[in-house]
Each structure stands twice: as C-alpha cells, then as structure tokens.
Amino acid sequence: MDTLEKLEWATIIGGTVLLFGLGALALPVLDALDNPDYYGEPDYVVKVEAGQWYWKFIYPDGSESGELKIKNGDIVRLELESPDVIHSFYVREMGFKVDIIPGKTRIHVISAETPGEYWIQCAEFCGAYHGGMTTKLVIEE
Ligand SMILES: [Cu+2]
C-alpha cells in the first residue's frame, strides 16, 4: 500500500467516523424536536386556534385571549388547530415554527425560560390579511 492509498483510506475512514460522530451528537436534538414529551409532563395545555385572520388562545380554565400569556418557568403544551386554511405559528426569537393544518391537531411544547415579549406571526400565506396575522407571546415573571 503506497502513501496515496493510505491517504485515501484515512480520508474514507476519517470521514465515516466524523459522519457517525456528528449523527450521534444530533440525535438528542432531533429527539427533542420530534418528541412533545421531551420536557416531561407539561404544567398545563393551551389550545391555539389560528383562523383567517386571528389567533385565539384558550387556557385550561376556559378563558380566551388574543395574546399567548404564560408564566416564566412553566412547561406549556400547545395544541394548535385551524378551522380554515393552513397557517404557521412562528416565534422567531424562540426558533420555532409549527405549521397548522386544518383537520389536524399539532403539538408543540414551550419551556418558558426568559421573561419578555416575543413576536408571533403567521408564516404561511393564508389570504388577504395574512400580513396582519400577528400577536405576542408574553412570558410573565
Ligand atoms: Cu397567514
């Protein structure tokens, strides 16, 4: 085996080890993304209705609001539904976007860790007033 062949094998073996190593590092992140139970039992469930052209948040006590308000430290399970067309629940500062498809309930879990106000906007073109389909996520102290 000459030097060039050794270099080829080192590249193949090194690349394979690197590929599987990065894959192993990515597994916990992929698990968290796909698994709504990753954070454990949620403190409560908020139903989210996205319609043309509004957001409605329904809390466990039956109250409703146009803004999502949760307390810092809470683990909140969002159950997202749409009665009309496809919408998308997008919170840029928290790095997530959930497509909401009519006839299906989408699940997303929020772990509120930093108090503040975060912009929520629909990220799926849903008709004439799509651009106005914004609201706030308020994480209270
Ligand atoms: Cu929209």
XYZ file of N, CA and C and ligand atoms in Angstrom:
424
model
N 0.855 -1.188 0.000
C 0.000 0.000 0.000
C 0.894 1.242 0.000
N 0.728 2.035 -1.050
C 1.573 3.232 -1.122
C 0.937 4.396 -0.337
N 1.623 5.485 -0.300
C 1.185 6.631 0.500
C -0.170 7.173 0.046
N -0.390 7.199 -1.272
C -1.649 7.717 -1.799
C -2.834 6.854 -1.362
N -2.638 5.525 -1.395
C -3.713 4.625 -0.947
C -3.974 4.792 0.547
N -2.901 4.947 1.330
C -3.084 5.170 2.769
C -3.876 6.441 3.021
N -3.571 7.473 2.248
C -4.279 8.743 2.384
C -5.750 8.588 2.008
N -6.005 7.816 0.946
C -7.401 7.568 0.545
C -8.171 6.853 1.658
N -7.566 5.810 2.226
C -8.241 5.056 3.285
C -8.427 5.913 4.542
N -7.435 6.710 4.852
C -7.557 7.588 6.022
C -8.710 8.576 5.831
N -8.850 9.072 4.594
C -9.936 10.009 4.297
C -11.294 9.321 4.406
N -11.382 8.098 3.852
C -12.654 7.355 3.904
C -13.024 7.032 5.345
N -12.075 6.474 6.095
C -12.353 6.080 7.479
C -12.604 7.318 8.347
N -11.779 8.340 8.177
C -11.964 9.584 8.959
C -13.298 10.229 8.665
N -13.684 10.278 7.389
C -14.968 10.871 7.010
C -16.141 10.092 7.580
N -16.012 8.749 7.565
C -17.084 7.912 8.103
C -17.229 8.116 9.614
N -16.106 8.128 10.318
C -16.141 8.348 11.771
C -16.737 9.723 12.077
N -16.336 10.728 11.331
C -16.857 12.087 11.533
C -18.360 12.133 11.290
N -18.813 11.487 10.221
C -20.236 11.455 9.886
C -21.059 10.827 11.002
N -20.625 9.652 11.489
C -21.370 8.980 12.548
C -21.264 9.742 13.871
N -20.120 10.369 14.117
C -19.972 11.172 15.346
C -20.930 12.342 15.365
N -21.023 13.070 14.253
C -21.957 14.199 14.178
C -23.404 13.712 14.264
N -23.671 12.550 13.656
C -25.017 11.974 13.738
C -25.391 11.662 15.184
N -24.433 11.094 15.942
C -24.695 10.777 17.346
C -24.947 12.042 18.157
N -24.234 13.121 17.853
C -24.449 14.385 18.556
C -25.820 14.981 18.222
N -26.301 14.742 17.012
C -27.574 15.329 16.573
C -28.782 14.582 17.137
N -28.626 13.326 17.527
C -29.772 12.518 17.957
C -30.564 13.150 19.103
N -29.915 13.635 20.186
C -30.715 14.239 21.263
C -31.498 15.466 20.799
N -30.928 16.233 19.893
C -31.624 17.421 19.383
C -32.829 16.999 18.548
N -32.644 16.016 17.694
C -33.762 15.527 16.881
C -34.847 14.934 17.767
N -34.453 14.247 18.828
C -35.420 13.676 19.763
C -36.243 14.786 20.407
N -35.588 15.874 20.814
C -36.304 16.993 21.439
C -37.258 17.651 20.457
N -36.868 17.737 19.198
C -37.718 18.388 18.208
C -38.987 17.591 17.930
N -38.855 16.287 17.886
C -39.981 15.445 17.488
C -40.819 14.946 18.651
N -40.314 15.034 19.859
C -40.977 14.413 20.987
C -41.614 15.461 21.898
N -42.948 15.570 21.881
C -43.592 16.574 22.730
C -43.434 16.287 24.222
N -43.058 15.070 24.578
C -42.888 14.734 25.994
C -41.448 14.920 26.464
N -40.607 15.496 25.635
C -39.190 15.645 25.958
C -38.985 16.407 27.262
N -39.800 17.459 27.492
C -39.646 18.277 28.697
C -40.346 17.673 29.909
N -40.960 16.513 29.735
C -41.701 15.900 30.829
C -43.155 16.327 30.787
N -43.861 16.070 31.880
C -45.285 16.406 31.954
C -45.457 17.925 31.912
N -46.298 18.443 30.994
C -46.483 19.895 30.949
C -47.261 20.386 32.172
N -47.043 21.654 32.534
C -47.791 22.242 33.640
C -49.255 22.447 33.253
N -49.491 22.790 32.006
C -50.864 22.911 31.507
C -50.853 22.956 29.985
N -52.074 22.882 29.439
C -52.242 22.856 27.985
C -52.959 24.137 27.563
N -52.477 24.758 26.515
C -53.163 25.901 25.914
C -53.554 25.507 24.499
N -54.843 25.646 24.201
C -55.297 25.376 22.833
C -55.110 26.640 22.004
N -54.556 26.470 20.831
C -54.292 27.603 19.943
C -55.141 27.429 18.691
N -55.974 28.442 18.423
C -56.755 28.403 17.191
C -56.227 29.488 16.279
N -55.843 29.087 15.074
C -55.364 30.029 14.067
C -56.376 30.050 12.942
N -57.006 31.199 12.744
C -58.011 31.294 11.684
C -57.779 32.546 10.873
N -58.518 32.666 9.785
C -58.391 33.866 8.953
C -59.123 35.014 9.649
N -58.502 35.948 10.191
C -57.099 36.188 10.364
C -56.899 36.586 11.811
N -56.832 35.634 12.637
C -56.749 35.866 14.087
C -55.991 34.710 14.751
N -55.558 35.005 15.970
C -55.026 33.973 16.861
C -55.919 33.949 18.089
N -56.310 32.766 18.536
C -57.087 32.654 19.765
C -56.422 31.615 20.655
N -56.187 32.010 21.895
C -55.538 31.121 22.862
C -56.543 30.783 23.955
N -56.779 29.505 24.181
C -57.782 29.049 25.131
C -57.059 28.315 26.263
N -57.235 28.845 27.483
C -56.496 28.353 28.650
C -57.294 27.253 29.366
N -56.657 26.533 30.281
C -57.343 25.402 30.936
C -58.626 25.805 31.669
N -58.707 27.061 32.159
C -59.928 27.484 32.867
C -61.034 27.940 31.914
N -60.793 27.835 30.616
C -61.803 28.209 29.625
C -61.692 29.637 29.132
N -60.846 30.448 29.783
C -60.693 31.837 29.342
C -59.937 31.885 28.018
N -60.169 32.982 27.297
C -59.559 33.139 25.975
C -58.845 34.472 25.892
N -57.839 34.532 25.039
C -57.183 35.816 24.795
C -56.609 35.820 23.388
N -56.266 37.015 22.936
C -55.666 37.178 21.622
C -54.153 37.149 21.670
N -53.605 37.156 22.892
C -52.156 37.029 23.082
C -51.900 35.796 23.929
N -50.779 35.163 23.696
C -50.430 33.995 24.496
C -49.648 34.466 25.715
N -50.232 34.225 26.901
C -49.578 34.648 28.134
C -49.277 33.425 28.987
N -47.999 33.245 29.308
C -47.604 32.137 30.169
C -46.619 32.648 31.219
N -46.457 31.870 32.277
C -45.576 32.285 33.363
C -44.183 31.699 33.167
N -43.204 32.488 33.565
C -41.824 32.042 33.443
C -41.614 30.743 34.223
N -40.940 29.808 33.627
C -40.657 28.526 34.270
C -41.659 27.442 33.945
N -42.809 27.833 33.361
C -43.829 26.836 33.045
C -43.450 26.051 31.787
N -43.858 24.811 31.801
C -43.768 23.994 30.596
C -45.181 23.891 30.044
N -45.376 24.439 28.863
C -46.722 24.576 28.308
C -46.835 23.771 27.025
N -47.851 22.943 27.002
C -48.121 22.154 25.789
C -49.147 22.918 24.952
N -48.761 23.285 23.748
C -49.664 23.971 22.836
C -50.305 22.933 21.925
N -51.626 23.017 21.797
C -52.350 22.165 20.849
C -52.935 23.095 19.795
N -52.366 23.048 18.613
C -52.670 24.036 17.582
C -53.616 23.469 16.522
N -54.657 24.249 16.228
C -55.624 23.818 15.219
C -56.040 24.993 14.354
N -56.521 24.673 13.156
C -57.028 25.692 12.247
C -58.384 25.258 11.714
N -59.378 26.171 11.715
C -60.688 25.810 11.167
C -60.805 26.071 9.664
N -59.801 26.720 9.061
C -59.992 27.098 7.659
C -58.844 26.676 6.731
N -57.739 27.402 6.757
C -56.641 27.114 5.826
C -55.356 26.851 6.619
N -54.278 26.552 5.920
C -53.001 26.302 6.587
C -52.431 27.619 7.109
N -52.054 27.614 8.371
C -51.345 28.741 8.984
C -50.035 28.204 9.545
N -49.215 29.099 10.049
C -47.960 28.658 10.639
C -47.624 29.541 11.836
N -47.447 28.894 12.969
C -47.185 29.587 14.236
C -45.676 29.776 14.348
N -45.234 31.010 14.195
C -43.802 31.281 14.087
C -43.366 32.269 15.168
N -42.438 31.845 15.991
C -41.842 32.733 17.001
C -40.341 32.754 16.716
N -39.928 33.767 16.004
C -38.547 33.822 15.533
C -37.540 33.797 16.674
N -37.787 34.597 17.731
C -36.814 34.685 18.829
C -36.642 33.354 19.553
N -37.645 32.481 19.511
C -37.537 31.194 20.187
C -37.149 30.083 19.216
N -37.044 30.433 17.942
C -36.512 29.487 16.964
C -37.428 28.344 16.601
N -38.731 28.595 16.597
C -39.588 27.510 16.134
C -40.722 28.016 15.261
N -41.199 27.109 14.431
C -42.302 27.376 13.503
C -43.088 26.077 13.381
N -44.385 26.166 13.622
C -45.230 24.973 13.558
C -46.324 25.207 12.530
N -46.363 24.408 11.495
C -47.437 24.517 10.512
C -48.721 23.951 11.105
N -49.815 24.666 10.893
C -51.111 24.252 11.434
C -52.008 23.897 10.254
N -52.400 22.655 10.206
C -53.126 22.133 9.050
C -54.569 21.833 9.455
N -55.554 22.326 8.694
C -56.960 22.083 9.049
C -57.244 20.589 9.212
N -57.991 20.250 10.251
C -58.354 18.856 10.479
C -57.347 18.074 11.293
N -56.219 18.702 11.651
C -55.211 18.012 12.457
C -54.880 18.865 13.675
N -54.494 18.211 14.763
C -54.018 18.924 15.944
C -52.513 18.781 15.995
N -51.814 19.896 15.933
C -50.356 19.880 16.040
C -49.981 20.160 17.489
N -48.934 19.533 17.939
C -48.480 19.685 19.324
C -47.115 20.361 19.323
N -46.949 21.333 20.205
C -45.638 21.924 20.415
C -45.510 22.299 21.884
N -44.374 21.991 22.473
C -44.166 22.278 23.890
C -43.187 23.434 24.029
N -43.596 24.417 24.851
C -42.737 25.562 25.129
C -42.230 25.444 26.554
N -40.942 25.623 26.725
C -40.368 25.746 28.051
C -39.981 27.207 28.224
N -40.791 27.937 28.988
C -40.591 29.376 29.133
C -39.430 29.642 30.080
N -38.349 30.183 29.555
C -37.146 30.365 30.364
C -36.694 31.803 30.483
N -37.185 32.661 29.600
C -36.764 34.052 29.640
C -37.989 34.964 29.554
N -38.281 35.698 30.657
C -39.432 36.608 30.613
C -39.267 37.653 29.521
N -40.403 38.065 28.974
C -40.356 39.090 27.940
C -41.507 38.933 26.974
N -41.466 39.746 25.953
C -42.489 39.686 24.925
C -41.845 39.246 23.614
N -42.475 38.298 22.979
C -41.957 37.738 21.742
C -43.025 37.861 20.662
N -42.590 38.188 19.488
C -43.500 38.406 18.377
C -43.942 37.067 17.800
N -45.243 36.895 17.640
C -45.786 35.715 16.966
C -46.331 36.179 15.625
N -46.014 35.472 14.582
C -46.631 35.814 13.312
C -46.933 34.555 12.518
N -47.934 34.666 11.662
C -48.242 33.562 10.763
C -47.178 33.573 9.672
N -46.598 32.415 9.423
C -45.526 32.325 8.430
C -45.961 31.523 7.211
N -47.259 31.420 7.015
C -47.782 30.714 5.835
C -48.817 31.631 5.204
N -48.639 31.961 3.940
C -49.582 32.878 3.307
C -50.987 32.278 3.374
N -51.899 33.012 4.010
C -53.221 32.440 4.308
C -54.352 33.324 3.812
N -54.060 34.257 2.929
C -55.131 35.069 2.364
C -54.842 36.550 2.473
N -55.876 37.343 2.199
C -55.730 38.788 2.020
C -55.083 39.496 3.212
N -55.432 39.094 4.427
C -54.932 39.811 5.612
C -53.865 39.015 6.366
N -53.198 38.132 5.661
C -52.125 37.321 6.257
C -51.091 38.197 6.961
N -50.737 39.328 6.329
C -49.694 40.191 6.888
C -50.052 40.763 8.247
N -51.346 40.843 8.544
C -51.780 41.380 9.836
C -51.972 40.308 10.884
N -51.655 39.079 10.552
C -51.900 37.981 11.490
C -50.710 37.837 12.436
N -50.611 38.798 13.326
C -49.521 38.822 14.296
C -50.091 38.987 15.695
N -49.354 38.569 16.670
C -49.717 38.805 18.063
C -48.452 38.642 18.909
N -48.640 38.515 20.227
C -47.470 38.432 21.111
C -47.530 37.197 21.993
N -46.353 36.688 22.285
C -46.183 35.694 23.342
C -45.585 36.449 24.517
N -46.326 36.488 25.620
C -45.848 37.194 26.799
C -45.463 36.167 27.854
N -44.186 36.165 28.215
C -43.727 35.307 29.309
C -43.574 36.194 30.529
N -44.473 35.979 31.508
C -44.524 36.839 32.696
C -43.569 36.323 33.762
N -43.043 37.277 34.555
C -42.114 36.920 35.643
C -42.774 35.984 36.637
Cu -51.000 33.655 7.363
